[in-house]
Short mmCIF file of C-alpha atoms in Angstrom, two decimals:
data_model
loop_
_atom_site.label_atom_id
_atom_site.label_comp_id
_atom_site.label_asym_id
_atom_site.label_seq_id
_atom_site.Cartn_x
_atom_site.Cartn_y
_atom_site.Cartn_z
CA MET A 1 203.15 20.24 71.90
CA SER A 2 200.44 17.87 72.73
CA ARG A 3 196.52 19.02 72.78
CA ALA A 4 193.48 16.78 72.50
CA GLY A 5 193.49 14.27 70.24
CA GLY A 6 196.99 15.21 69.11
CA TRP A 7 200.29 17.21 69.10
CA THR A 8 201.92 20.33 67.58
CA THR A 9 204.83 21.18 67.02
CA GLU A 10 207.34 22.73 64.18
CA VAL A 11 209.58 19.77 63.08
CA ALA A 12 207.66 16.38 62.07
CA ILE A 13 209.52 14.09 61.69
CA VAL A 14 208.07 10.47 60.48
CA GLY A 15 210.59 7.24 61.22
CA GLY A 16 213.59 6.99 64.18
CA GLY A 17 216.00 5.55 61.61
CA LEU A 18 219.56 6.31 61.26
CA GLY A 19 218.53 10.03 59.04
CA GLY A 20 215.16 10.54 61.56
CA VAL A 21 217.38 10.60 64.87
CA SER A 22 220.20 12.43 63.36
CA ALA A 23 217.39 14.60 61.54
CA ALA A 24 216.26 15.33 65.51
CA LEU A 25 219.40 16.85 67.09
CA ALA A 26 219.97 18.56 63.92
CA ALA A 27 216.78 20.50 64.86
CA LEU A 28 217.69 20.58 68.00
CA ARG A 29 220.44 22.02 67.96
CA LEU A 30 219.29 24.94 66.21
CA GLY A 31 216.77 25.55 68.85
CA ARG A 32 213.39 23.94 67.24
CA GLN A 33 210.40 21.98 68.31
CA VAL A 34 209.45 18.14 66.92
CA VAL A 35 207.53 15.27 66.69
CA LEU A 36 209.17 12.27 65.87
CA VAL A 37 207.71 9.25 64.93
CA GLU A 38 208.17 5.21 65.02
CA ALA A 39 207.08 2.49 64.36
CA LEU A 40 209.17 0.35 67.04
CA GLN A 41 210.60 0.41 70.55
CA TRP A 42 214.02 1.09 69.26
CA LEU A 43 215.44 4.66 67.33
CA GLY A 44 217.89 3.50 64.39
CA GLY A 45 216.52 1.81 62.34
CA GLN A 46 219.93 -0.28 60.07
CA LEU A 47 222.61 0.40 62.79
CA THR A 48 219.50 -1.50 65.07
CA ALA A 49 216.21 -3.10 64.44
CA GLN A 50 217.38 -4.10 61.12
CA GLY A 51 220.53 -5.48 63.67
CA VAL A 52 223.58 -4.03 60.22
CA PRO A 53 227.00 -3.00 61.89
CA PRO A 54 228.22 -0.10 60.27
CA ASP A 55 229.52 -0.01 57.08
CA GLU A 56 232.26 2.79 56.33
CA TYR A 57 234.68 4.35 54.07
CA PRO A 58 237.83 2.91 54.90
CA TRP A 59 238.73 7.42 56.46
CA ILE A 60 236.44 7.14 58.97
CA GLU A 61 238.69 7.28 61.95
CA SER A 62 240.29 9.52 60.87
CA LEU A 63 238.20 11.34 58.61
CA GLN A 64 234.31 11.72 60.19
CA ALA A 65 231.78 13.80 57.81
CA SER A 66 230.76 15.68 60.31
CA GLN A 67 231.18 16.58 64.15
CA SER A 68 227.61 14.75 65.39
CA TYR A 69 228.05 11.54 63.66
CA ALA A 70 231.79 11.48 65.03
CA GLN A 71 229.89 11.79 69.18
CA LEU A 72 228.18 8.97 68.06
CA ARG A 73 230.09 6.81 67.82
CA ARG A 74 232.44 8.47 70.26
CA ALA A 75 230.15 6.76 73.00
CA ILE A 76 229.33 4.02 71.62
CA ARG A 77 232.74 3.25 72.61
CA ASP A 78 232.51 4.93 75.91
CA TYR A 79 229.30 3.13 76.67
CA TYR A 80 231.38 -0.10 76.92
CA ARG A 81 234.49 1.06 78.48
CA GLN A 82 231.97 2.80 81.25
CA HIS A 83 229.86 -0.55 81.30
CA LEU A 84 230.98 -3.64 79.73
CA PRO A 85 233.90 -5.99 81.49
CA LEU A 86 236.12 -4.95 78.99
CA THR A 87 240.05 -6.71 79.66
CA ALA A 88 242.31 -2.97 80.69
CA GLU A 89 244.17 -3.97 77.50
CA ALA A 90 240.56 -3.47 75.04
CA ARG A 91 239.25 -0.28 77.73
CA ARG A 92 242.21 1.11 76.43
CA THR A 93 242.19 0.75 72.70
CA LEU A 94 241.80 4.13 71.84
CA CYS A 95 239.66 2.65 68.39
CA LEU A 96 237.86 -0.40 70.25
CA ASN A 97 236.50 -2.34 67.51
CA PRO A 98 234.59 -4.31 70.10
CA GLY A 99 233.68 -7.68 67.89
CA GLN A 100 236.19 -6.47 65.51
CA GLY A 101 234.56 -7.09 62.49
CA ASN A 102 235.48 -6.79 59.36
CA VAL A 103 232.88 -4.17 57.54
CA SER A 104 233.62 -1.51 60.71
CA THR A 105 236.67 -0.34 62.78
CA LEU A 106 232.82 -0.37 64.83
CA CYS A 107 230.94 -3.65 65.22
CA HIS A 108 229.22 -3.46 68.15
CA GLU A 109 226.17 -4.62 69.74
CA PRO A 110 222.65 -3.23 68.67
CA TRP A 111 221.50 -3.17 72.55
CA VAL A 112 224.05 -0.52 72.95
CA ALA A 113 223.38 1.66 70.41
CA ALA A 114 219.58 1.55 70.43
CA LYS A 115 221.05 2.74 74.33
CA VAL A 116 222.92 5.13 72.66
CA ILE A 117 220.25 6.97 71.09
CA ASP A 118 218.54 7.33 73.70
CA ASP A 119 221.29 9.08 76.04
CA LEU A 120 222.05 11.54 73.14
CA LEU A 121 218.05 12.41 72.46
CA ALA A 122 217.46 12.62 76.81
CA PRO A 123 218.55 16.14 77.51
CA TRP A 124 216.48 17.46 74.56
CA GLN A 125 213.64 15.75 75.66
CA VAL A 126 213.47 16.34 79.84
CA GLY A 127 213.28 19.71 79.03
CA GLY A 128 210.45 19.52 76.19
CA GLN A 129 211.65 20.46 73.09
CA LEU A 130 211.81 17.17 71.82
CA ARG A 131 208.74 14.32 72.08
CA VAL A 132 209.37 10.53 71.40
CA LEU A 133 206.12 8.56 69.43
CA ARG A 134 207.45 5.18 70.28
CA TRP A 135 205.11 2.35 68.67
CA HIS A 136 203.18 4.89 66.97
CA ARG A 137 202.45 5.13 62.50
CA VAL A 138 200.79 7.29 60.05
CA LEU A 139 197.31 6.39 59.64
CA ARG A 140 197.05 9.17 56.37
CA ALA A 141 197.94 13.17 55.87
CA ASP A 142 196.44 15.51 54.83
CA THR A 143 197.92 17.99 52.14
CA SER A 144 196.63 21.23 51.30
CA GLY A 145 197.85 22.79 47.65
CA ASP A 146 201.89 22.14 47.75
CA ARG A 147 201.84 21.23 51.22
CA VAL A 148 201.34 18.98 54.36
CA THR A 149 199.10 20.26 56.65
CA ALA A 150 198.54 16.69 59.53
CA LEU A 151 199.78 13.50 59.85
CA HIS A 152 196.76 10.79 61.80
CA LEU A 153 198.38 8.45 64.21
CA LEU A 154 198.17 5.39 64.93
CA ASP A 155 199.59 4.07 68.59
CA LEU A 156 200.02 0.93 68.15
CA SER A 157 200.42 0.11 71.93
CA THR A 158 196.45 1.66 72.60
CA GLY A 159 194.98 1.40 69.24
CA ASN A 160 193.68 5.53 70.30
CA GLU A 161 194.40 7.72 67.39
CA GLY A 162 195.61 10.99 67.27
CA VAL A 163 196.75 13.97 65.08
CA LEU A 164 200.21 15.49 64.76
CA GLN A 165 200.10 19.02 63.25
CA ALA A 166 203.71 21.03 62.24
CA PRO A 167 204.80 23.60 59.61
CA MET A 168 208.03 21.42 58.38
CA PHE A 169 207.46 17.07 57.81
CA ILE A 170 210.03 14.69 57.39
CA ASP A 171 210.19 11.21 55.80
CA ALA A 172 212.82 9.27 57.44
CA THR A 173 210.70 6.47 57.02
CA GLU A 174 212.88 3.18 55.81
CA THR A 175 210.18 2.96 52.96
CA GLY A 176 209.69 6.58 51.55
CA GLU A 177 206.43 5.96 53.03
CA LEU A 178 205.22 9.33 53.90
CA LEU A 179 206.10 10.18 50.57
CA ARG A 180 203.39 7.37 48.38
CA GLN A 181 200.40 9.42 51.95
CA ALA A 182 201.58 12.18 51.04
CA GLY A 183 201.20 11.90 47.75
CA VAL A 184 205.39 13.37 46.83
CA GLU A 185 206.12 12.52 43.57
CA HIS A 186 208.37 9.91 43.65
CA VAL A 187 210.31 6.14 41.50
CA THR A 188 210.71 2.39 42.91
CA GLY A 189 212.78 0.28 42.02
CA ALA A 190 214.49 0.56 38.44
CA GLU A 191 214.81 3.61 35.77
CA ALA A 192 215.48 3.58 32.49
CA GLN A 193 218.80 3.97 30.90
CA ALA A 194 216.89 5.95 27.73
CA VAL A 195 215.54 8.32 30.93
CA THR A 196 219.49 8.31 33.26
CA GLN A 197 222.19 7.13 30.81
CA GLU A 198 223.89 5.75 33.12
CA PRO A 199 226.12 2.67 32.23
CA HIS A 200 224.43 0.30 34.92
CA ALA A 201 220.73 1.55 34.45
CA LEU A 202 217.64 -1.10 32.23
CA ALA A 203 217.57 -1.20 29.03
CA GLN A 204 213.32 0.01 29.98
CA ALA A 205 212.08 0.95 33.46
CA ASP A 206 211.01 -1.19 36.31
CA PRO A 207 209.15 -0.51 39.39
CA LEU A 208 209.54 -3.39 40.72
CA ASP A 209 212.38 -3.87 40.17
CA GLN A 210 214.19 -3.78 43.69
CA GLN A 211 217.44 -5.16 45.59
CA ALA A 212 217.43 -7.90 48.57
CA VAL A 213 216.22 -7.10 51.44
CA THR A 214 217.33 -9.36 54.19
CA TRP A 215 216.06 -10.28 57.39
CA CYS A 216 219.49 -10.18 59.77
CA PHE A 217 220.03 -12.41 63.30
CA ALA A 218 222.66 -12.50 66.24
CA MET A 219 224.27 -16.05 66.45
CA GLU A 220 227.53 -17.52 69.14
CA TYR A 221 229.30 -21.16 68.36
CA ARG A 222 229.48 -23.20 71.55
CA PRO A 223 230.70 -26.08 70.26
CA GLY A 224 229.44 -30.41 71.83
CA GLU A 225 226.26 -28.25 73.00
CA HIS A 226 222.65 -28.66 70.52
CA HIS A 227 220.90 -25.39 69.92
CA VAL A 228 219.46 -26.85 66.75
CA ILE A 229 215.83 -25.47 66.04
CA ASP A 230 212.76 -26.51 64.99
CA LYS A 231 212.26 -26.29 61.55
CA PRO A 232 211.93 -23.63 59.68
CA GLU A 233 208.36 -24.07 57.42
CA GLY A 234 209.27 -23.65 53.67
CA TYR A 235 212.90 -25.24 54.12
CA ASP A 236 212.36 -27.25 51.38
CA ARG A 237 212.18 -24.98 48.81
CA PHE A 238 213.97 -22.31 50.93
CA ARG A 239 216.70 -25.11 50.58
CA ALA A 240 216.86 -24.92 46.82
CA LEU A 241 217.15 -21.20 45.75
CA ARG A 242 218.65 -20.49 43.29
CA LEU A 243 219.51 -17.01 40.70
CA ASP A 244 219.66 -18.28 37.66
CA CYS A 245 223.27 -16.09 37.99
CA TRP A 246 224.61 -18.08 40.53
CA PRO A 247 226.34 -20.88 40.45
CA ASN A 248 224.27 -22.88 43.38
CA ALA A 249 221.59 -23.05 45.01
CA GLN A 250 222.15 -19.98 47.87
CA TYR A 251 222.47 -22.05 51.18
CA SER A 252 225.85 -22.51 50.56
CA TRP A 253 229.37 -21.62 51.22
CA THR A 254 229.75 -20.58 47.47
CA LEU A 255 228.06 -17.71 46.30
CA SER A 256 228.68 -15.30 43.14
CA ASP A 257 231.43 -12.51 43.57
CA PHE A 258 229.63 -9.17 44.06
CA VAL A 259 233.07 -7.82 41.68
CA THR A 260 233.66 -10.59 39.54
CA HIS A 261 230.82 -13.13 39.68
CA GLN A 262 231.91 -15.18 39.43
CA PRO A 263 231.65 -19.09 41.94
CA ARG A 264 234.23 -17.68 45.41
CA VAL A 265 234.25 -19.78 48.12
CA ARG A 266 232.60 -17.98 52.05
CA PRO A 267 232.49 -20.78 54.93
CA LEU A 268 231.58 -20.44 58.28
CA PHE A 269 234.84 -20.07 59.90
CA ALA A 270 238.02 -20.65 57.97
CA GLY A 271 240.74 -21.55 60.80
CA ASP A 272 241.24 -19.57 64.43
CA THR A 273 237.79 -18.05 64.95
CA ASP A 274 240.35 -15.91 67.94
CA ALA A 275 242.27 -14.75 64.91
CA PRO A 276 242.00 -10.64 63.83
CA GLY A 277 241.69 -10.42 59.80
CA VAL A 278 240.28 -13.75 58.73
CA TYR A 279 237.81 -13.33 56.22
CA ASP A 280 235.04 -16.16 56.55
CA LEU A 281 231.28 -15.09 56.72
CA TRP A 282 231.70 -15.65 60.81
CA HIS A 283 234.43 -12.64 61.49
CA ALA A 284 232.30 -9.87 58.07
CA ARG A 285 230.07 -9.17 61.11
CA ARG A 286 231.08 -10.10 64.59
CA ILE A 287 229.61 -7.82 67.59
CA ALA A 288 231.17 -9.51 70.55
CA TRP A 289 234.15 -10.77 70.79
CA ARG A 290 235.13 -12.72 73.74
CA GLY A 291 239.38 -11.62 73.88
CA HIS A 292 237.69 -8.07 74.14
CA PHE A 293 236.06 -9.06 77.12
CA GLN A 294 237.14 -10.44 81.52
CA PRO A 295 237.21 -14.00 81.04
CA GLY A 296 233.45 -15.69 81.33
CA ALA A 297 231.79 -12.36 80.74
CA TYR A 298 231.34 -13.48 76.98
CA PRO A 299 231.12 -17.11 76.85
CA SER A 300 230.73 -16.97 72.91
CA ASP A 301 231.98 -14.41 70.41
CA ILE A 302 228.79 -12.92 68.59
CA THR A 303 228.36 -12.78 65.18
CA LEU A 304 225.54 -11.33 63.17
CA ALA A 305 223.83 -12.31 60.04
CA ASN A 306 223.64 -10.33 56.97
CA TRP A 307 225.46 -12.17 54.17
CA PRO A 308 224.55 -12.99 50.83
CA GLN A 309 223.04 -16.59 51.29
CA MET A 310 220.44 -14.82 53.15
CA ASP A 311 219.00 -11.90 50.60
CA TYR A 312 215.36 -12.40 49.76
CA TRP A 313 215.52 -12.19 46.23
CA GLU A 314 211.95 -13.36 45.75
CA GLN A 315 208.98 -11.60 45.85
CA PRO A 316 209.42 -7.03 45.16
CA LEU A 317 208.22 -5.31 47.84
CA ILE A 318 208.14 -1.52 47.14
CA GLY A 319 205.51 -0.29 44.85
CA VAL A 320 202.81 -3.99 46.19
CA SER A 321 199.73 -4.30 48.44
CA ASP A 322 199.95 -3.96 51.77
CA GLU A 323 199.05 -7.82 52.00
CA ALA A 324 201.83 -8.61 49.12
CA GLU A 325 205.09 -6.98 51.62
CA GLN A 326 203.73 -8.66 54.18
CA HIS A 327 203.61 -11.73 52.27
CA ALA A 328 207.16 -11.52 51.58
CA LEU A 329 208.28 -9.64 54.79
CA GLN A 330 207.01 -13.39 55.41
CA GLN A 331 209.18 -14.60 53.97
CA ALA A 332 212.07 -12.94 53.90
CA LYS A 333 212.52 -13.87 57.45
CA LEU A 334 211.87 -17.58 57.11
CA PHE A 335 214.21 -17.83 54.74
CA SER A 336 217.16 -16.63 56.79
CA LEU A 337 216.03 -18.79 59.72
CA GLY A 338 215.85 -21.89 56.77
CA PHE A 339 220.08 -20.54 56.41
CA PHE A 340 219.85 -20.98 60.26
CA TYR A 341 219.39 -24.18 60.28
CA TRP A 342 221.11 -25.16 57.13
CA MET A 343 224.28 -24.25 58.91
CA GLN A 344 223.29 -26.06 61.91
CA THR A 345 222.06 -29.40 60.09
CA GLU A 346 223.51 -29.33 56.95
CA ALA A 347 226.31 -26.72 55.76
CA PRO A 348 229.98 -28.12 55.93
CA ARG A 349 231.69 -27.47 58.59
CA HIS A 350 235.79 -26.57 58.08
CA ASP A 351 236.44 -29.79 60.22
CA GLY A 352 235.31 -32.08 57.84
CA GLY A 353 231.64 -32.83 59.81
CA VAL A 354 228.54 -31.90 58.81
CA GLY A 355 226.35 -29.53 60.43
CA TYR A 356 227.06 -26.77 63.18
CA PRO A 357 224.28 -28.35 66.21
CA GLY A 358 226.23 -25.13 68.83
CA LEU A 359 225.53 -22.48 66.82
CA ARG A 360 222.42 -20.43 69.44
CA LEU A 361 220.60 -17.87 67.92
CA ARG A 362 220.22 -14.96 69.80
CA GLY A 363 217.55 -12.64 70.21
CA ASP A 364 218.58 -10.32 73.37
CA VAL A 365 220.99 -8.24 71.65
CA LEU A 366 218.55 -7.70 69.22
CA GLY A 367 215.54 -6.91 71.45
CA THR A 368 213.17 -10.30 70.10
CA GLN A 369 212.19 -13.53 71.27
CA ASP A 370 212.32 -15.36 68.34
CA GLY A 371 216.20 -14.19 67.68
CA MET A 372 215.98 -12.37 64.66
CA ALA A 373 215.71 -8.71 64.42
CA GLN A 374 213.33 -6.16 64.88
CA GLN A 375 212.79 -5.28 61.38
CA VAL A 376 214.16 -6.30 57.68
CA TYR A 377 217.11 -4.85 56.42
CA TRP A 378 215.85 -1.76 53.79
CA ARG A 379 218.23 -1.80 50.68
CA GLU A 380 216.27 0.49 48.94
CA GLY A 381 212.39 2.32 48.67
CA ARG A 382 210.36 5.26 47.23
CA ARG A 383 213.15 8.65 45.88
CA ILE A 384 211.90 11.69 45.99
CA GLN A 385 211.85 13.72 41.91
CA ALA A 386 214.19 15.86 43.46
CA GLU A 387 215.26 18.79 41.91
CA PHE A 388 218.12 17.64 41.06
CA THR A 389 218.43 13.70 41.27
CA VAL A 390 222.50 12.28 41.39
CA LEU A 391 223.10 10.16 39.16
CA GLU A 392 226.82 7.37 38.55
CA GLN A 393 227.90 10.16 36.06
CA HIS A 394 228.30 11.87 39.40
CA ILE A 395 230.10 9.00 41.82
CA GLY A 396 231.26 6.30 39.21
CA VAL A 397 234.95 5.72 38.71
CA ALA A 398 234.17 4.44 35.14
CA ALA A 399 231.09 6.47 34.67
CA ARG A 400 233.87 9.63 34.31
CA PRO A 401 236.93 9.27 32.43
CA GLY A 402 238.83 11.84 32.77
CA GLN A 403 237.92 12.55 35.63
CA GLU A 404 239.73 13.08 39.06
CA GLY A 405 236.69 12.57 41.72
CA ALA A 406 232.60 13.38 41.73
CA GLU A 407 231.47 15.55 41.06
CA ARG A 408 231.63 19.24 42.39
CA PHE A 409 228.13 20.07 43.51
CA PHE A 410 228.03 24.23 44.16
CA ASP A 411 225.19 23.21 46.86
CA SER A 412 226.80 20.39 49.40
CA VAL A 413 224.96 20.04 52.41
CA GLY A 414 227.48 16.81 52.90
CA ILE A 415 229.69 14.25 51.91
CA GLY A 416 229.59 10.45 52.22
CA ALA A 417 231.81 7.79 50.16
CA TYR A 418 230.48 3.47 49.82
CA ARG A 419 231.27 1.36 46.98
CA ILE A 420 227.84 1.25 44.43
CA ASP A 421 226.57 -1.58 45.34
CA LEU A 422 222.88 -3.07 45.09
CA HIS A 423 222.63 -7.24 45.60
CA PRO A 424 221.01 -8.58 43.70
CA SER A 425 217.22 -8.10 42.09
CA THR A 426 213.84 -8.91 42.60
CA ARG A 427 214.26 -10.08 38.58
CA GLY A 428 217.05 -12.34 39.41
CA ARG A 429 219.43 -10.14 38.14
CA ASN A 430 222.31 -10.28 40.19
CA THR A 431 224.40 -7.61 41.52
CA VAL A 432 226.40 -5.07 40.18
CA ASP A 433 229.29 -4.15 42.97
CA ILE A 434 231.22 -1.32 41.37
CA ASP A 435 233.85 1.55 42.47
CA SER A 436 232.81 4.90 42.71
CA TYR A 437 234.37 8.04 44.15
CA PRO A 438 234.31 9.60 47.31
CA PHE A 439 230.91 11.36 47.45
CA GLN A 440 228.84 15.26 47.81
CA ILE A 441 225.42 14.96 48.83
CA PRO A 442 223.55 18.49 47.13
CA LEU A 443 220.80 20.44 48.44
CA GLY A 444 218.72 19.52 44.60
CA ALA A 445 218.90 15.84 45.81
CA LEU A 446 216.56 17.24 49.35
CA LEU A 447 213.98 18.55 47.46
CA PRO A 448 210.93 17.37 45.92
CA GLN A 449 209.32 19.07 42.26
CA ARG A 450 206.77 20.08 43.84
CA VAL A 451 205.40 20.24 47.68
CA GLU A 452 207.22 22.53 49.76
CA ASN A 453 206.80 22.10 53.65
CA LEU A 454 208.49 17.68 53.42
CA LEU A 455 211.89 17.02 52.87
CA PRO A 456 213.36 13.12 52.44
CA ALA A 457 216.55 12.61 55.70
CA CYS A 458 217.35 8.98 54.55
CA LYS A 459 217.46 7.07 51.20
CA ASN A 460 215.06 8.78 50.12
CA ILE A 461 216.54 10.93 48.83
CA GLY A 462 216.61 12.20 45.03
CA THR A 463 219.54 9.01 43.72
CA THR A 464 218.91 6.50 40.66
CA ARG A 465 218.55 2.84 42.00
CA VAL A 466 221.96 2.37 40.76
CA THR A 467 223.76 6.07 42.76
CA ASN A 468 221.29 4.50 45.63
CA GLY A 469 224.24 2.01 45.97
CA ALA A 470 226.40 4.81 46.88
CA TYR A 471 224.19 6.49 49.86
CA ARG A 472 221.81 3.99 51.57
CA GLU A 473 224.92 3.20 53.80
CA HIS A 474 225.23 4.03 57.68
CA ALA A 475 226.99 6.98 57.40
CA THR A 476 225.37 9.18 54.74
CA GLU A 477 222.50 8.11 55.88
CA TRP A 478 223.19 10.22 59.38
CA SER A 479 224.67 13.41 56.73
CA ILE A 480 221.91 13.69 54.55
CA GLY A 481 219.40 13.29 57.84
CA GLU A 482 221.20 16.01 59.21
CA ALA A 483 221.22 17.93 56.25
CA ALA A 484 217.08 17.08 55.97
CA GLY A 485 217.48 18.75 60.13
CA SER A 486 218.78 21.59 60.02
CA LEU A 487 216.78 22.75 56.83
CA ALA A 488 213.95 22.23 57.53
CA ALA A 489 215.45 25.11 61.51
CA PHE A 490 216.69 27.73 58.80
CA ALA A 491 213.89 27.70 56.93
CA LEU A 492 211.63 27.88 59.18
CA GLN A 493 213.73 30.38 61.03
CA LYS A 494 214.17 32.16 57.20
CA ALA A 495 210.18 32.33 56.80
CA GLU A 496 211.51 30.66 54.15
CA PRO A 497 210.03 27.71 51.70
CA PRO A 498 213.43 24.47 50.95
CA ARG A 499 214.00 25.17 47.99
CA ALA A 500 214.83 29.09 47.73
CA VAL A 501 217.41 28.14 49.99
CA ARG A 502 218.95 26.75 47.29
CA ALA A 503 217.34 28.84 44.95
CA LYS A 504 218.82 31.79 46.44
CA PRO A 505 222.58 32.45 46.77
CA GLU A 506 223.28 34.58 49.88
CA LEU A 507 220.74 32.01 51.18
CA LEU A 508 222.24 28.90 49.95
CA GLN A 509 225.77 30.59 51.88
CA ASP A 510 223.72 31.40 54.74
CA PHE A 511 222.92 27.07 55.36
CA GLN A 512 226.09 26.39 54.28
CA ARG A 513 227.69 28.57 56.47
CA LEU A 514 225.22 26.85 59.00
CA LEU A 515 226.27 23.46 58.59
CA GLN A 516 229.79 23.95 58.51
CA ALA A 517 229.66 25.48 62.61
CA GLN A 518 228.00 22.18 62.69
CA GLY A 519 230.62 20.46 61.86
CA VAL A 520 229.36 19.18 59.00
CA LEU A 521 231.91 18.46 56.12
CA LEU A 522 230.13 19.72 52.65
CA GLU A 523 233.44 18.55 50.61
CA TRP A 524 236.26 16.21 51.00
CA PRO A 525 239.51 17.80 51.49
CA ARG A 526 241.95 18.36 49.45
CA PHE A 527 238.83 17.64 46.92
CA GLY A 528 240.16 14.29 44.58
CA ALA A 529 243.39 13.53 47.08
CA LEU A 530 241.27 10.47 48.37
CA THR A 531 240.71 8.97 44.85
CA PRO A 532 243.93 6.92 45.59
CA LEU A 533 242.92 5.31 48.19
CA MET A 534 239.71 4.95 47.41
CA ARG A 535 240.63 2.86 43.95
CA THR A 536 243.43 0.79 45.89
CA GLY A 537 240.91 -0.13 48.53
CA TYR A 538 237.33 -0.05 47.57
CA GLN A 539 239.25 -2.13 44.85
CA SER A 540 239.71 -4.82 46.91
CA ALA A 541 235.91 -5.14 48.09
CA ALA A 542 235.84 -8.34 46.73
CA GLN A 543 238.23 -9.38 49.13
CA ARG A 544 236.38 -7.84 52.46
CA PRO A 545 233.46 -9.68 53.52
#
């Protein structure tokens, strides 16, 4: 697998997020050699390095899209049971939710997921079938005609360069960066309604109209203690920052409701911090509830801050110069840090006072010294120009009048479910948060229109800016990666380009049977029967974090 000055493999995956990890596991299970390239120390992307607990559909405990995703979730719970000082009652809880957070039935600490992912990959590494190149990034790609031939990598820890060669490449980067480097035709920002006919598309295409990013952080609360940080650079300007369509500045407990756009109060604390089912910010993404652990093990709950007040929308980050991107990233981090400082010093308290000086950053659960996540939370990036593009008309409830569910795709390679959820944009537009049906992942959305041996494995598939808002979350990203890794392995085994798998009915049927044998669901059971649950559960999402 390694050679002088570089590496050779069968499947080269760039990006170690959830899509990259699941793509690697799928290709490995099917007997292929894999090199996985990641610029950070942690694998897991939005679940770990970005610090975002899983946002999942309401039926996740009873109906999971794939056995491999179920294995990941079980392993996280098992880690808590085997290694951490749970109470006897918590240890017995079948669907253990370590943080009792509201966004998921499995809100947990990012460092745990990072360890679990390493454990899942370890058996493949010891035999040499998998090599993980951490602290590496792609400098450039070599191409020949419609094929990628090699990637030039930089070792960020040593400064050394090497070449990675493979017959099959997978882009699992958070922003679709490899698409740009390999010259794969792609889209950024918003499409024009005249092109997509989507009800929520813009009148004019705008590549720089992109969702806000958020730099997350973890924190605990120790009443009576003083942990106030230094005033962040730019705080006074950030404190007054306000979207024109919002009722007030972002540094406030009152925000614009994502669904109705009416003013909505979301305080940090709305009552007893130990009580379950409280819909305040503290409970939204709480990742460790001390009530689940033996007395003294956790002096405080730990919560993960990923809230609308921290959405940074001032500048686009995709399709701009490297200097502009780095400046925007720095501003996004300072903006989140400024909100933390505001909570410590100026925020109205639930008891009538001002400021929570007892709030304390917990960078240790994120693997950092500064208390912030290792990486910004990316909600969108570059998307391939695909053989088939998923539109709002395929999954949106209002866009499918008279239909009982989402479009059924003959080439389905997985399933997912999430609302169409777009955060404020870099053009100052408000949120789009609308009902969508449980949906399928069409193989055509994984196939670039031209390039033969590069596949997308996360939010860079053939969706629009609108439908990306439903396909970008944890469980769906895992399923997309699993399909991409399986397709790469299957295409190599059949000595066919990936697009032939969709074009030839016999190959498509064989591939779909292979996925099913691996424990992948290709359609929702009794398709359409979940629709009433979706409408009821998701329409109440305005009342949820």
